Coordinates of C-alpha atoms and ligand atoms in Angstrom, one line a residue:
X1 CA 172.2 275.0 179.5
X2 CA 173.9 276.0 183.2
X3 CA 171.7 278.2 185.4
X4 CA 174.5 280.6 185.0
X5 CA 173.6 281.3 181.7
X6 CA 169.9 281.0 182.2
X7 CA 170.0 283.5 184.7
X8 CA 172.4 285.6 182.4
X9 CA 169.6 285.4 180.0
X10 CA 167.1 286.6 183.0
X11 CA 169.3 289.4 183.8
X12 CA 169.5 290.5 180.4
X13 CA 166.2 290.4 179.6
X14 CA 164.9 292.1 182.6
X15 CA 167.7 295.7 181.7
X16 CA 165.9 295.3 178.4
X17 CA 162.6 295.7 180.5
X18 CA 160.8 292.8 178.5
X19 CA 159.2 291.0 181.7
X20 CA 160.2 287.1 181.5
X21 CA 157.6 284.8 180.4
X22 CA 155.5 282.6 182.5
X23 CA 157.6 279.3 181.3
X24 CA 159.9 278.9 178.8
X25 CA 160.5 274.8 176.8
X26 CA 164.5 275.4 176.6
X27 CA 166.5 274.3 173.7
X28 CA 164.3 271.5 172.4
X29 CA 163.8 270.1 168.5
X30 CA 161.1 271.6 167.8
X31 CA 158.6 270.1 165.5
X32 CA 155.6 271.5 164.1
X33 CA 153.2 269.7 161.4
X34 CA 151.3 272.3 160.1
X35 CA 154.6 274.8 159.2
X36 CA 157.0 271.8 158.8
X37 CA 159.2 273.8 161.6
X38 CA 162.0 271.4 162.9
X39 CA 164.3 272.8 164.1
X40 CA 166.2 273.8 167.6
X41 CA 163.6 276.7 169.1
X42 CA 163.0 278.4 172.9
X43 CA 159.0 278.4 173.4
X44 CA 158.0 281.0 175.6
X45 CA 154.4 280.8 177.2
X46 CA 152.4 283.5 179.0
X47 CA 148.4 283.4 179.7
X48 CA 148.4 279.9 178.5
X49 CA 149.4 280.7 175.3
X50 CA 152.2 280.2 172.9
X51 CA 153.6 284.0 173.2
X52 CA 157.5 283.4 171.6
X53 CA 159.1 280.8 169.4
X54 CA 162.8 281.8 169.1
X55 CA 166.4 280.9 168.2
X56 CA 167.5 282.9 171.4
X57 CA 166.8 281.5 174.8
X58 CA 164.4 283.3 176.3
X59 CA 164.2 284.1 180.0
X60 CA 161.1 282.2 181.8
X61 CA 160.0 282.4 185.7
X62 CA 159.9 278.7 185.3
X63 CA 162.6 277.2 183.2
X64 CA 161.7 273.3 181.7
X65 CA 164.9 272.1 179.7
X66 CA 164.0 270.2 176.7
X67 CA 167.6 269.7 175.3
X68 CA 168.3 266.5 173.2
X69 CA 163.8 266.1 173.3
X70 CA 161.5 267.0 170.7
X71 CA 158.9 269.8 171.9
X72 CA 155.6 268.8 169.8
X73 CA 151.7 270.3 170.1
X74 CA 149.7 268.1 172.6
X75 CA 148.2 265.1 171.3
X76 CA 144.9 265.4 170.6
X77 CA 142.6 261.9 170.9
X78 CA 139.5 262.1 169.3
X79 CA 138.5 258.9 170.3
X80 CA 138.7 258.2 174.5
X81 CA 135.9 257.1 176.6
X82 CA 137.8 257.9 179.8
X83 CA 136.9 260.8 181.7
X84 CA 137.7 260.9 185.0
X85 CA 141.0 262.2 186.3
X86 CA 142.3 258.8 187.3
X87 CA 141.8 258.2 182.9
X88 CA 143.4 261.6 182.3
X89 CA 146.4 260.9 183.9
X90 CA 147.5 257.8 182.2
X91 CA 146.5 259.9 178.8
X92 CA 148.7 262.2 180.2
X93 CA 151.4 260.4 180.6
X94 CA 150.8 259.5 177.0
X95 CA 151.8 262.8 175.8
X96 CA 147.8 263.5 175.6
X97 CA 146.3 267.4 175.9
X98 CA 142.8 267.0 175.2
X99 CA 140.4 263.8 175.2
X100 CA 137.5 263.5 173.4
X101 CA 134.0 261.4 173.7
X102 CA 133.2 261.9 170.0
X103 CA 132.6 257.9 168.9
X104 CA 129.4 257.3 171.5
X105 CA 128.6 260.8 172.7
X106 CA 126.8 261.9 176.1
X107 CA 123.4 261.5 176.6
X108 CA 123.6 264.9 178.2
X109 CA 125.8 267.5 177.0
X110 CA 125.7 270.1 179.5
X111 CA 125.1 268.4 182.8
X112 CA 128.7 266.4 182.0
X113 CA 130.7 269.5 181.0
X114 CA 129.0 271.5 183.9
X115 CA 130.7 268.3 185.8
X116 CA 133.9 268.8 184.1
X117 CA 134.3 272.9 184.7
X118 CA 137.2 273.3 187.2
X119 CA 137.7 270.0 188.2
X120 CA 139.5 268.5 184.3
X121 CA 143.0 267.5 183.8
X122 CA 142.4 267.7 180.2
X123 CA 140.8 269.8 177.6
X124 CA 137.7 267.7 176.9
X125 CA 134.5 267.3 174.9
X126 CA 131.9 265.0 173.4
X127 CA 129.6 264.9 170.4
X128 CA 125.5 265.1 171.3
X129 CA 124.7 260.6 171.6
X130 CA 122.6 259.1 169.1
X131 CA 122.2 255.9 170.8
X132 CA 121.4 257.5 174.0
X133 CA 119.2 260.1 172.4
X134 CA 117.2 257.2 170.1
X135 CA 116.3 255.7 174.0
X136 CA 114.7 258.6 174.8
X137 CA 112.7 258.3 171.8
X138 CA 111.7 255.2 171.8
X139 CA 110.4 255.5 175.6
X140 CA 112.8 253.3 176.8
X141 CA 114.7 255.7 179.0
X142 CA 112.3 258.3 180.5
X143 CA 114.3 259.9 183.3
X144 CA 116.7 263.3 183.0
X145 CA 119.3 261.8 181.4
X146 CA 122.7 261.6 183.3
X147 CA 125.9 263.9 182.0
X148 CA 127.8 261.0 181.5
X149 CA 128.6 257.3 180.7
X150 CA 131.2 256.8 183.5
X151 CA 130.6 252.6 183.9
X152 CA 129.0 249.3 182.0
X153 CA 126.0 250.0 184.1
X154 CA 124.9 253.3 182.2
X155 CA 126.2 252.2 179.2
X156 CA 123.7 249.3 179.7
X157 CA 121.3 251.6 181.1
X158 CA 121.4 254.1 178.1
X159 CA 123.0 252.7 175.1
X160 CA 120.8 249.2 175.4
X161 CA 118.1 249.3 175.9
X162 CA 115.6 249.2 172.8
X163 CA 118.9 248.1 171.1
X164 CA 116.5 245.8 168.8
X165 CA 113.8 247.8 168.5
X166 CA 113.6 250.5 165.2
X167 CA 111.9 253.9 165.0
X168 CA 108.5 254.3 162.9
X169 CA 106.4 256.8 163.9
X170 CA 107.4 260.8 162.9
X171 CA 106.4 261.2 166.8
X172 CA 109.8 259.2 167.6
X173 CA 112.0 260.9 164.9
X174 CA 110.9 264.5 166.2
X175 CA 111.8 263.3 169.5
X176 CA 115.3 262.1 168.3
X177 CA 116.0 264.9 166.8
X178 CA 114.9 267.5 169.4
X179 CA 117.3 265.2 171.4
X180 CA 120.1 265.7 169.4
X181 CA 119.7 269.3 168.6
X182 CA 119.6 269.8 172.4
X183 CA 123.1 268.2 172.9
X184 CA 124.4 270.3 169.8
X185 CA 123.2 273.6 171.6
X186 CA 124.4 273.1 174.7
X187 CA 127.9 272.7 172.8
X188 CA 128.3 269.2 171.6
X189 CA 130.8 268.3 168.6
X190 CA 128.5 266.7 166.4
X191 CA 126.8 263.5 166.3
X192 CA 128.3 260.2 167.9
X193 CA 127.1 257.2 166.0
X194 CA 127.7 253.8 167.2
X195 CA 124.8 251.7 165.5
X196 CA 126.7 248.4 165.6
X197 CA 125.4 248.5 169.1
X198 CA 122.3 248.4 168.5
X199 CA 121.3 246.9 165.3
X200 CA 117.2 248.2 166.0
X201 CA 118.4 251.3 164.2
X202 CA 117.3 251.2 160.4
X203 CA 119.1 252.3 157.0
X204 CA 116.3 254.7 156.9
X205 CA 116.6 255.6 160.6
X206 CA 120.6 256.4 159.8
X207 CA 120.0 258.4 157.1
X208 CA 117.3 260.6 158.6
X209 CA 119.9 261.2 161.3
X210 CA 122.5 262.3 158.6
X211 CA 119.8 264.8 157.0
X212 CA 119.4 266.2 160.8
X213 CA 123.3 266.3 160.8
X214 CA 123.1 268.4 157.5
X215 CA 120.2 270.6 158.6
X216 CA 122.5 271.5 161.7
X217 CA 125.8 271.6 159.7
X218 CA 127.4 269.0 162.0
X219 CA 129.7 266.3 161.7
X220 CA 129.0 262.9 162.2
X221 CA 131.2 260.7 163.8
X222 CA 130.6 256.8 163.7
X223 CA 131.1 253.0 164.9
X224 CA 129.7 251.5 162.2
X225 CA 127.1 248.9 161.8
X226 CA 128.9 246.0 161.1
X227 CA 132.3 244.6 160.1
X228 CA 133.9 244.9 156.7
X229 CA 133.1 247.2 153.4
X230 CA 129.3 247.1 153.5
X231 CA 129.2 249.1 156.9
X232 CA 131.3 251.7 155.6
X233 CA 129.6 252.0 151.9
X234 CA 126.3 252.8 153.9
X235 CA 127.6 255.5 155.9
X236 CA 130.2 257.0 152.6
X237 CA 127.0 256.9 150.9
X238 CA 124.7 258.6 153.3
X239 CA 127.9 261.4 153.7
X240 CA 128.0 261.8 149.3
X241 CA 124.2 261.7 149.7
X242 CA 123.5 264.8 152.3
X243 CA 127.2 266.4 152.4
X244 CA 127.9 265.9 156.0
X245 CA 131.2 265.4 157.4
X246 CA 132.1 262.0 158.2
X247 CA 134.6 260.6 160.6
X248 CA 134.5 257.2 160.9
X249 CA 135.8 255.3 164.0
X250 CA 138.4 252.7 164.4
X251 CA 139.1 251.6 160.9
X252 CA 141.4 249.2 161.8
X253 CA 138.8 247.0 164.1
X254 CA 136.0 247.3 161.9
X255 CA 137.5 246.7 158.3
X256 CA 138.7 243.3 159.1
X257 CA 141.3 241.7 155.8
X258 CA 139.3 244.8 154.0
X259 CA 141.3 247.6 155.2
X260 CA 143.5 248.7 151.9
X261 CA 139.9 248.5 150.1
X262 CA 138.6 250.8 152.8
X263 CA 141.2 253.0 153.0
X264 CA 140.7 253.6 148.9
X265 CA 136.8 253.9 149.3
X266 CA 137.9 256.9 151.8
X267 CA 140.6 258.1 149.7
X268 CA 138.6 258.0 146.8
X269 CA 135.5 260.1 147.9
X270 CA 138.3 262.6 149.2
X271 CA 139.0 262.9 146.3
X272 CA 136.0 263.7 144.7
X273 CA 135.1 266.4 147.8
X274 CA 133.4 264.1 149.9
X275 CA 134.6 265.2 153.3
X276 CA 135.8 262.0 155.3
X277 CA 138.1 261.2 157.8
X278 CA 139.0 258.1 159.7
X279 CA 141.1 256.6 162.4
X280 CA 143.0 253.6 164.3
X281 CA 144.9 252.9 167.1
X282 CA 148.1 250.4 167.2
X283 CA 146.6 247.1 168.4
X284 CA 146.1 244.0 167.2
X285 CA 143.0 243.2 169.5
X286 CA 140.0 245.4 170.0
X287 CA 137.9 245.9 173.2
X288 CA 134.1 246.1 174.1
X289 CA 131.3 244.9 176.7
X290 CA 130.5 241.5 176.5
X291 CA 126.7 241.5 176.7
X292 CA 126.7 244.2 173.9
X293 CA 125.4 243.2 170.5
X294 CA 128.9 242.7 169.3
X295 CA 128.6 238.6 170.9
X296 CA 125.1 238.2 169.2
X297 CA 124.6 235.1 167.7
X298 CA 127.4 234.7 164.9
X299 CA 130.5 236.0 166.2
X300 CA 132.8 233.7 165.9
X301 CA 132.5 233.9 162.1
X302 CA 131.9 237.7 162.0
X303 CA 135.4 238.0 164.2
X304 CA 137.2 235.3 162.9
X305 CA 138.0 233.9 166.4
X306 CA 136.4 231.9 169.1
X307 CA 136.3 231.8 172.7
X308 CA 140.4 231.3 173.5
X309 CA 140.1 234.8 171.2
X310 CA 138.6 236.8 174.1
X311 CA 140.1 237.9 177.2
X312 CA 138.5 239.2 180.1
X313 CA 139.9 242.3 181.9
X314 CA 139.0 241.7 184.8
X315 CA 141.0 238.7 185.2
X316 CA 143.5 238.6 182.0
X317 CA 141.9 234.9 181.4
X318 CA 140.9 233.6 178.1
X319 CA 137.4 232.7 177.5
X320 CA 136.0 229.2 177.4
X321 CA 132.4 228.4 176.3
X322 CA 131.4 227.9 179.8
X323 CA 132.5 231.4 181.2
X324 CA 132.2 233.1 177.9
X325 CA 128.1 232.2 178.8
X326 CA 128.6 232.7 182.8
X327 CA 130.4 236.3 181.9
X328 CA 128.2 237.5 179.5
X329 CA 125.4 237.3 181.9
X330 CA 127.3 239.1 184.5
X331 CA 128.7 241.9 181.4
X332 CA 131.9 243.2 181.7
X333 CA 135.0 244.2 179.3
X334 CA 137.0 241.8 177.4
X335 CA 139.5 242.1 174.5
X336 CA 139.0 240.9 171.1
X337 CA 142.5 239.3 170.0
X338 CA 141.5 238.9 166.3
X339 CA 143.6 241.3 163.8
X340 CA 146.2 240.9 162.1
X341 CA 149.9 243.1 162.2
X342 CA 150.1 244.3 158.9
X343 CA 146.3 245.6 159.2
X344 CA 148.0 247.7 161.7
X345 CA 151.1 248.4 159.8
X346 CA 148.6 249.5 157.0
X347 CA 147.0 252.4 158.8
X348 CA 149.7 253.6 161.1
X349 CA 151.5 254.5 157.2
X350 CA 148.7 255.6 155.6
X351 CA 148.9 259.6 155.5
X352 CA 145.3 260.8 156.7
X353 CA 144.5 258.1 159.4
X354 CA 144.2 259.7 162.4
X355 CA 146.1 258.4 165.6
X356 CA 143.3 257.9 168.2
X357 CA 143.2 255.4 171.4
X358 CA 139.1 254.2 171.8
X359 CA 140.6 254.3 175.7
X360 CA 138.0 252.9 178.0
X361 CA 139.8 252.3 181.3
X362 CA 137.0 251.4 182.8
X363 CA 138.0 247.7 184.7
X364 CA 140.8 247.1 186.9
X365 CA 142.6 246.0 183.8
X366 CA 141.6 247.6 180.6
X367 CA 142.8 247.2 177.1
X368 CA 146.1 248.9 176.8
X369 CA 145.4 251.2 174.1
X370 CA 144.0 253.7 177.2
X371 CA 147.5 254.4 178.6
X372 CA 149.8 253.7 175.2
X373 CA 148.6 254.3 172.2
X374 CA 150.6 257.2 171.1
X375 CA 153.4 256.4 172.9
X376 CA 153.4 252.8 171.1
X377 CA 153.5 254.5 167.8
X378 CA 156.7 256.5 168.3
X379 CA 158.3 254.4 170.2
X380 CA 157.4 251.4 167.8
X381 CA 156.0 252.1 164.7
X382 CA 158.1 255.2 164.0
X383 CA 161.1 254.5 165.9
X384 CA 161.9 250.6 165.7
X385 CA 160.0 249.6 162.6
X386 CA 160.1 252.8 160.8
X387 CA 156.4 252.3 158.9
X388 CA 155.9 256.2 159.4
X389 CA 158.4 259.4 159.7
X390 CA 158.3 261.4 163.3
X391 CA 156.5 263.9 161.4
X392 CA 153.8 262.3 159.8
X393 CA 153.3 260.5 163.1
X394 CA 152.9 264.0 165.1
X395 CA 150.6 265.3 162.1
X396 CA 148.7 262.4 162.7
X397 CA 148.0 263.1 166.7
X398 CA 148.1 266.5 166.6
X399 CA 147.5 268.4 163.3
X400 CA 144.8 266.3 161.8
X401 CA 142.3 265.5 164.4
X402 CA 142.6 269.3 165.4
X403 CA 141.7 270.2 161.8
X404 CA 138.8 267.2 161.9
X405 CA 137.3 269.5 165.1
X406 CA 137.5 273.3 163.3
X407 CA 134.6 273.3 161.2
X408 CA 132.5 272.8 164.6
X409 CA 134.4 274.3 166.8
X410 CA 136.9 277.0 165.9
X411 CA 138.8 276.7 169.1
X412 CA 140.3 273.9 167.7
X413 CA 142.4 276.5 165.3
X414 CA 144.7 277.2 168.5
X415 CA 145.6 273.4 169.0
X416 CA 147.4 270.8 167.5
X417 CA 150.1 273.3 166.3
X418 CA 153.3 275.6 167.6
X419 CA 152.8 278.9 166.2
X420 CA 152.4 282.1 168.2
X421 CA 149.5 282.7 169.7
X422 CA 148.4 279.2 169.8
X423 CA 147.0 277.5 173.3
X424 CA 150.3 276.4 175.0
X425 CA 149.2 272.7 174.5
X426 CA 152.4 270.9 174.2
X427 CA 154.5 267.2 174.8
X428 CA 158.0 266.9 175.3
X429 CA 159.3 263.5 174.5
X430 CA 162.8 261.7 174.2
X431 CA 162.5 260.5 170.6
X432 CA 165.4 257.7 171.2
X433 CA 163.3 256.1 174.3
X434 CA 159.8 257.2 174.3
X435 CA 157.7 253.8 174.7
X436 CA 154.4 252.1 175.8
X437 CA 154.3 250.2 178.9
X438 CA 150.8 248.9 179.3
X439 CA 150.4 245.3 177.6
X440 CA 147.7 242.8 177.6
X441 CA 148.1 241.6 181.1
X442 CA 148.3 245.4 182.6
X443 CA 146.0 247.7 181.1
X444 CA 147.0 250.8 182.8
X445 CA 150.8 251.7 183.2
X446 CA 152.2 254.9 182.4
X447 CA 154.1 254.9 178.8
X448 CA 157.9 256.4 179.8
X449 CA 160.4 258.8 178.0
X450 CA 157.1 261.8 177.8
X451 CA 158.8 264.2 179.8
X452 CA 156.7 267.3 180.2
X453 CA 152.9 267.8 179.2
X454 CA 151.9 271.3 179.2
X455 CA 147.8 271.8 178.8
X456 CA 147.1 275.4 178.6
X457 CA 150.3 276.2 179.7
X458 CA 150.2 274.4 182.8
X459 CA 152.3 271.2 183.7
X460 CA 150.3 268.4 184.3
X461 CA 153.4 266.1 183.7
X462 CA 157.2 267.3 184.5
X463 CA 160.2 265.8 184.2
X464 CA 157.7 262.3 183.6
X465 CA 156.0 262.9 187.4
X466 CA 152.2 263.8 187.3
X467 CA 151.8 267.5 188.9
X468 CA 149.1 266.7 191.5
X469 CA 146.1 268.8 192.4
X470 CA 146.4 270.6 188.5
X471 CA 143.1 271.1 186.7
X472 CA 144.2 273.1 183.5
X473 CA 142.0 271.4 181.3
X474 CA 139.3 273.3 179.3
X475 CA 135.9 272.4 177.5
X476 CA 136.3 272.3 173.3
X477 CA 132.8 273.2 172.5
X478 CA 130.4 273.3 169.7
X479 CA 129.5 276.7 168.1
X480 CA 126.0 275.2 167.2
X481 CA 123.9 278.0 167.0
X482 CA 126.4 280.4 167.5
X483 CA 127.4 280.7 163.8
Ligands
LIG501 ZN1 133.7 251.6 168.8

């Protein structure tokens, strides 16, 4: 579209006295799940909001052509561990809007989005920690407790220690709970559950924690205790039992050769009203700390794989039984290589499995899955091996998780879809080369053919560049207590 014509547009728009909009996404396919809309469209933004979706152009102060691209809502990943800006700007480049800490929580809701306020790339948020909080209560972690888990070291500090030991006295559950309820009313998302790290934590103790979740009409969102069916009947069971929303984490990691059986367990209870959600991201290997619980006695059977099956960021090497024991000492990341491709295949096509990366770009390296995940699924499970339409894929990043997120906060209503008044969260892509660039060997590496990311109607990525010294990004809060 020349600038002629654009600033024909301009002209004409301004002798019509309508007063241009703050940015207009020119002549771009777009796509939106929730109305099905795909179609050419002008999107014109003002106040950080979606203000005009037309056939017309529209005349913008800033013009950011999006002809031959699709123009989709922001991707919204309910499952990242990274945080700081350096993480934020490979999501980014990911087509990623707002990143969320829902899976392990922070021990200390407010202090970290008091630390966020101003100073975020990306919308953010994070559930109310049960592992953390259970520390406190068990006396095992007596200080203030930091905002947030920003390296190994806190997570060893707060998420493991008293991972063995289980609650018994009502003294210890009140103090988990008032724990809890704290992080809720200072605007957490719900409940993050990750019990497989530390196996302390009873049947009874995880059930208690879902009658808390159901007194405070809060989601819970977990890492199960354990590979394979079992984990998840306990926790499908505790959610039929109380009525509490359940998401559960990284399906394809933690249901092993069971994932179709899985996936029809989850189904299923949807089915009969149980209210359960679930996601994956598109890798074949999996990625944790190496003194965690996860390398207890046993793992080789539990994953499947031995030491050659592990690769340590730091370095990219595989593990030997020497340095597997010299590393875990020392704790650090490594990747799991132990699932299987049509485990993947399976979930990428399955209709309500969530898109979401379990980014932790912690190390030097990092498992890819922080800096390609969504990316990865365009560009190769929609657009080379075709197990999903465009569509469903965008529904699956954008759509869905936001709908996961309304019942606790509201907000979420204005993202994850293109429809007038909506928060101008959106990705521009080039459907016929967007693709992941971070592998194995380099963690972090910008995914290429996203060319604009727009997070509250400000750039953060144009023309594929990052927009330096931008801080757009907002806090999605919990309405606990507000309702
Ligand atoms: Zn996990």
């Amino acid at each position: 579209m020349s600038c002629r014509y654009l600033s024909l547009v301009f002209s004409l728009a301004l002798l019509h006295g309508q007063p241009p909009y703050d940015l207009v996404i020119a002549g771009g396919r777009v796509m939106d799940p929730e109305s099905r809309l795909d179609a050419p469209r002008h999107i014109g933004i003002r106040n950080g909001k979606i203000a005009a979706i037309s056939a017309q152009p529209l005349a913008g102060k800033v013009t950011l052509a999006a002809a031959g691209r699709v123009v989709a809502p922001g991707f919204i990943d309910l499952h990242s561990h990274g945080h700081t800006n350096e993480a934020n700007e490979y999501q980014a480049h990911d087509g990623v809007t707002t990143a969320l800490e829902l899976e392990v929580g922070v021990p200390n809701v407010g202090a970290w989005l008091k630390q966020r306020a101003g100073r975020a790339i990306l919308n953010h948020g994070a559930t109310a920690s049960h592992g953390a909080s259970r520390t406190v209560a068990l006396r095992e972690f007596a200080a203030e407790a930091p905002g947030w888990i920003d390296s190994p070291d806190s997570w060893r500090e707060l998420m493991m220690k008293g991972r063995y030991k289980s609650m018994s006295s009502p003294e210890e559950f009140t103090v988990l709970g008032a724990t809890l309820e704290r992080g809720l009313r200072e605007g957490g998302l719900g409940v993050g559950m990750a019990h497989q790290y530390y196996p302390g934590a009873t049947r009874e103790e995880i059930f208690r924690v879902f009658q808390m979740a159901r007194r405070w009409k809060t989601p819970v969102y977990t890492h199960v205790r354990s590979m394979g069916a079992d984990a998840m009947q306990e926790v499908i069971a505790n959610a039929a039992a109380t009525g509490v929303p359940l998401h559960i984490v990284h399906v394809n990691s933690m249901s092993l050769g069971e994932l179709p059986l899985v996936l029809d367990l989850i189904e299923s209870a949807n089915q009969r009203g149980i209210d359960i959600t679930t996601e994956a991201y598109p890798y074949t290997a999996a990625s944790t700390f190496l003194e965690t619980t996860m390398f207890d006695e046993g793992w080789q059977q539990r994953l499947g794989i031995s030491y050659d099956g592990l690769q340590w960021v730091k370095t990219g090497e595989r593990l030997t039984e020497k340095t597997f024991q010299e590393y875990r000492k020392e704790g650090g990341a490594v990747i799991m290589h132990f699932m299987k491709p049509e485990w993947i295949a399976r979930a990428m096509a399955s209709p309500f499995v969530i898109v979401a990366s379990d980014g932790m770009p912690f190390a030097p390296g990092a498992h890819p899955r922080s800096a390609g995940t969504f990316a990865r699924v365009l560009g190769r499970y929609v657009r080379e091996q075709k197990v999903l339409s465009l569509m469903d894929a965008l529904g699956k990043m954008t759509l869905l998780p936001a709908r996961r997120l309304e019942p606790m906060a509201p907000a979420m209503k204005n993202k994850g879809r293109l429809r007038i008044g909506a928060d101008a969260d959106i990705t521009v892509f080039d459907p016929a080369s967007v693709i992941d660039t971070a592998t194995f060997e380099k963690g972090l590496s910008f995914s290429t053919g996203i060319d604009h990311v727009l997070v509250n109607g400000v750039p953060v990525v144009r023309d594929g560049k990052t927009v330096p010294n931008v801080f757009p990004g907002q806090a999605v809060v919990g309405n606990y207590g507000k309702r």
